Amino acid sequence: MSAAALDRQIRPIYDALDTGSNKSAIVACNKLLKKHPKNELIKSLKALALIRSQKVEESLVLCDEVLEMKPTDDGVLTAMMHVLRGLGRHNDMVTMFEEAYKKLPANEDLGAQTFFANVRANHWKSAHQIATRMFKQFQDDRYLYWSVICAVLQAKDIATPPTMRPILYKLAHRLLSSSPTPSYVSADRFHLHLSILHELDLFEEAEKLLDSDVGKSICATNLSCNEVRRDIWLRQGRTEQEGERAKNLIVEKKDRNWLEFLAVLDATLPPLSSSTASENLGPDPKDKVSRTQELFSTLEEQDGLRDRSASLALLELEKRARAHGLSQDPSRMLTLMKHYFEKFGDKACCFEDLKPFLGFEKDDLTQFISFLEAVPTAFTTVSELQRLINSYKLLRYMLPEAEITAEKESERVAAYTKYYFEGLPLGASLPPTELQHADDLVLLAGNAYVNLWKLTNNNCHLLNAVYLLEFALTKSKQSFLTRLILMRIYRLLGAPALALEHYRVMQIKQVQHDTLSHLILSRASTFSLASTGDLTLATECLESTQIYLSNSQETGDFVVRAFTAEKYSQIPEFIIFEDQLDNSLQRDTVKIEHLRMRLTHEAITSDIIDMELIELKFIFDRTHYDNRDFAILPNYQPKNSQGLHEQTLLFGKPEGPEWLSAFLKVYIRAFQQASDLDDTVEEKLLIGDRPKQTADFDKKLSLRDRLLQRSPAEATSLTPDEAQLIEYAHALADWLEPYHNYARPPPSVVLAEAAKQTELKTGHPLKGIEIPATNGSNGQHKKDEEPPVVHEPPQTVLKYFDAVKARFDEAQSKSSPSELLHVATLAQEAYLLLVTETLRFKSPSVVKINKLSALVTSFKALRTNALAVLKDISASLVKRGGSDGSSESRSACVDACSPALTSQVDHDFVFYHAKKITDSRRKVLDGVGKGIARLCSAYAT
């Protein structure tokens, strides 16, 4: 058959893959393979269709067959690239392209594809070598710069030894010196050159580049290059020259970039945090301060109300002058603050602008408070309202501890609420997509209500906050700050469904899942109803992880595009972004929460244990980046008290890296003991590349040693109930470890069984594994040594569920069910860990052959006690759900509404939201209670 005829027959396969008709593509491939059984392209396309159909085992056979042929055809290589990326086999993809390039060394496109394959796999050393070879062969300047940036990226790689980094930068510099064209032909090449000179402290060479006309032109038009130039000058100690340059830009070109004002300030008085703070002040620093004051004062007069930069610069200058002991007028800061407020007090940014300068002495503080209290409370315009709001924000922030009392906070709430309703008519004509001008008063009231709750421990204040904030949302539907406070409050009140409702209205997208999903998924397993089949929160966990999948699939392509377009300044940023998302703390915290939910929904089997164990071990080897955004919460609490984030944190403990580490150790130990996989088996059966180990730990320690390590920081991140669970889990693992080690089959038996199952499923033997003869032993093996002596369970394990019952009874007195659910779900988790740890010993043949019947007998007493406690907890939760969802409970929530609100908010509105809260509480209590009962039935024996 001619090549054209074969192309016509293959075309429908491509069309089927493009439209997602993977089944049709497989059928078409099978037909063609009967005629052309050795065709590489058809095999690679079938492997791709199988991957997209989730038939991984079948695709592996075809994939390996094609790789053994060492293809060079562009179509085959492209298809196989998608197949190998789907399998996570990036190293095999690199090898495939390198083999093809060796066969066709004159093919420039193939060389570029080989380079890009190494880039996607972050193999910077190999990429550097290929780019160098391509430059020598094809004499294209672009390849030389590819080689240079790869050397720089290799130097920045965490796996590169520190001693190698300067050598790599020197290599990059030498390559640049050999370039036939100067680096200033493009801004990105110039940026790369400057960055290398900056790293090597070659300031004279950098100065020649920067002082040239082309260099000045590039820095004037390219922010990235100007940033490197600024860093080089500061490293040289040319602070005063930088200040003069910035001064000329500000005065002559009317540049109002705040960075230029900072440059002038640094030249006058460096901040005390700077290493040169006490040096370089010059012979007469007071004269420098006076001249800079005069400059900024002149600019302030010129700018008027158009720009705030000069006014803020005057405040910053006075702050630094005071820090250095150079202030000549003790009242100047107060005067400047008053002047700034009078000038810009009607701007929404005024509070944030003045906040860094509010460290007044006592007399100045009293005067400034009096000044703010004199702001008129009557308003007829938006400007007057905004000025009042800013005065309230500043006054609240400066509150002394003596003023933070329940009585005073109640008065403030009443004032904020009163002026909020008075300010609503000013926004009556606004379109529904706009925010009300008075919204910040509601945020202030929400903060005050939360503070009242902390002071009194009375949930009525949280209910009042809900009614006011929900009313505010009827006026400002797009106020996401209002929703953020509501989400936190609803979780405190034990109404998670309402928090999730607001979270979904916000339409979180893309990387926001990494920065904001903690608002709803932190300790989400406390409220999970997965045990009853309601997978709402579990689904939310999976949806929030889509950004990590797209990051691993797409960011490599963005890096390749940046190389193609020679955007060298962007490449390191893409790689940092990819690394921070790949090693995100929130990603792995959500993973643990999803696992805790999954175990309540799915039957605990060896397959689940094996899969989760491998993934958790990868997570344990990571250095985590905390990308979560806590500053987004509108915090208007006094500086002498906790912030809104700390006050509204569920159970008062954050889910930080220590919390994650504690739970990872528990689950890895439990799964490791319950699993037949060891490192040998895992290495043979693992599909795809192993992730890099980025965690900083003693490489001499084994995994077991690391799992047994306990740090004090872990204890501080756990609630008392979580700490009790962790102690129980480790005691259980310590007790059962010798029996698991004795009963676990050897790797050869495990591999033989895996090979047998794979052959039954795919019809092909597992590659690289030989099946030993079993001699009729049915997979079981006899032990030469005697089984370990059976010991009684430790007291921590024996008494755990009794202690949990007592703690549960204590938590029932709390009006919010959140703490009650926390205790109940942890008890449920403890029982599931017991089920997991004892799963191996459910098989009578395993118990018999290993002579562990005495051990199994001890499980019965543990299980009986645990089930009795869990059934009591289940019944109590269902009963509490009925009580919290009753009309009496609803009436109590309605009656909690304060008089300041009842005069403004309709009774039906309050009743509606009270009903939503009680219904949500009933649903979660009833669901968790019934879920525990279902698990008790499922794992009764």
Coordinates of N, CA and C in Angstrom, one line a residue, residues 831 867 871 930-941:
Y831 N -11.3 4.6 64.6 CA -11.8 3.2 64.3 C -11.4 2.8 62.9
L867 N -16.9 0.0 68.9 CA -18.2 0.0 68.3 C -19.3 0.5 69.3
K871 N -21.4 3.9 68.5 CA -22.9 3.8 68.4 C -23.5 4.8 69.3
K930 N -25.5 9.3 61.2 CA -25.9 8.1 60.5 C -24.8 7.5 59.7
G931 N -23.8 8.3 59.3 CA -22.6 7.8 58.6 C -21.8 6.9 59.6
I932 N -21.7 7.4 60.8 CA -20.9 6.6 61.8 C -21.6 5.2 62.0
A933 N -23.0 5.3 62.1 CA -23.7 4.0 62.3 C -23.5 3.1 61.1
R934 N -23.5 3.7 59.9 CA -23.3 2.8 58.7 C -21.9 2.2 58.7
L935 N -20.9 2.9 59.1 CA -19.5 2.4 59.2 C -19.4 1.3 60.3
C936 N -20.1 1.5 61.4 CA -20.2 0.5 62.4 C -20.7 -0.8 61.9
S937 N -21.8 -0.7 61.1 CA -22.3 -1.9 60.5 C -21.4 -2.6 59.4
A938 N -20.7 -1.7 58.7 CA -19.8 -2.2 57.6 C -18.6 -2.9 58.2
Y939 N -18.1 -2.4 59.3 CA -16.9 -3.0 59.9 C -17.1 -3.6 61.2
A940 N -18.3 -4.2 61.4 CA -18.6 -4.8 62.7 C -17.7 -6.0 63.1
T941 N -17.2 -6.7 62.1 CA -16.3 -7.8 62.3 C -15.0 -7.7 61.7

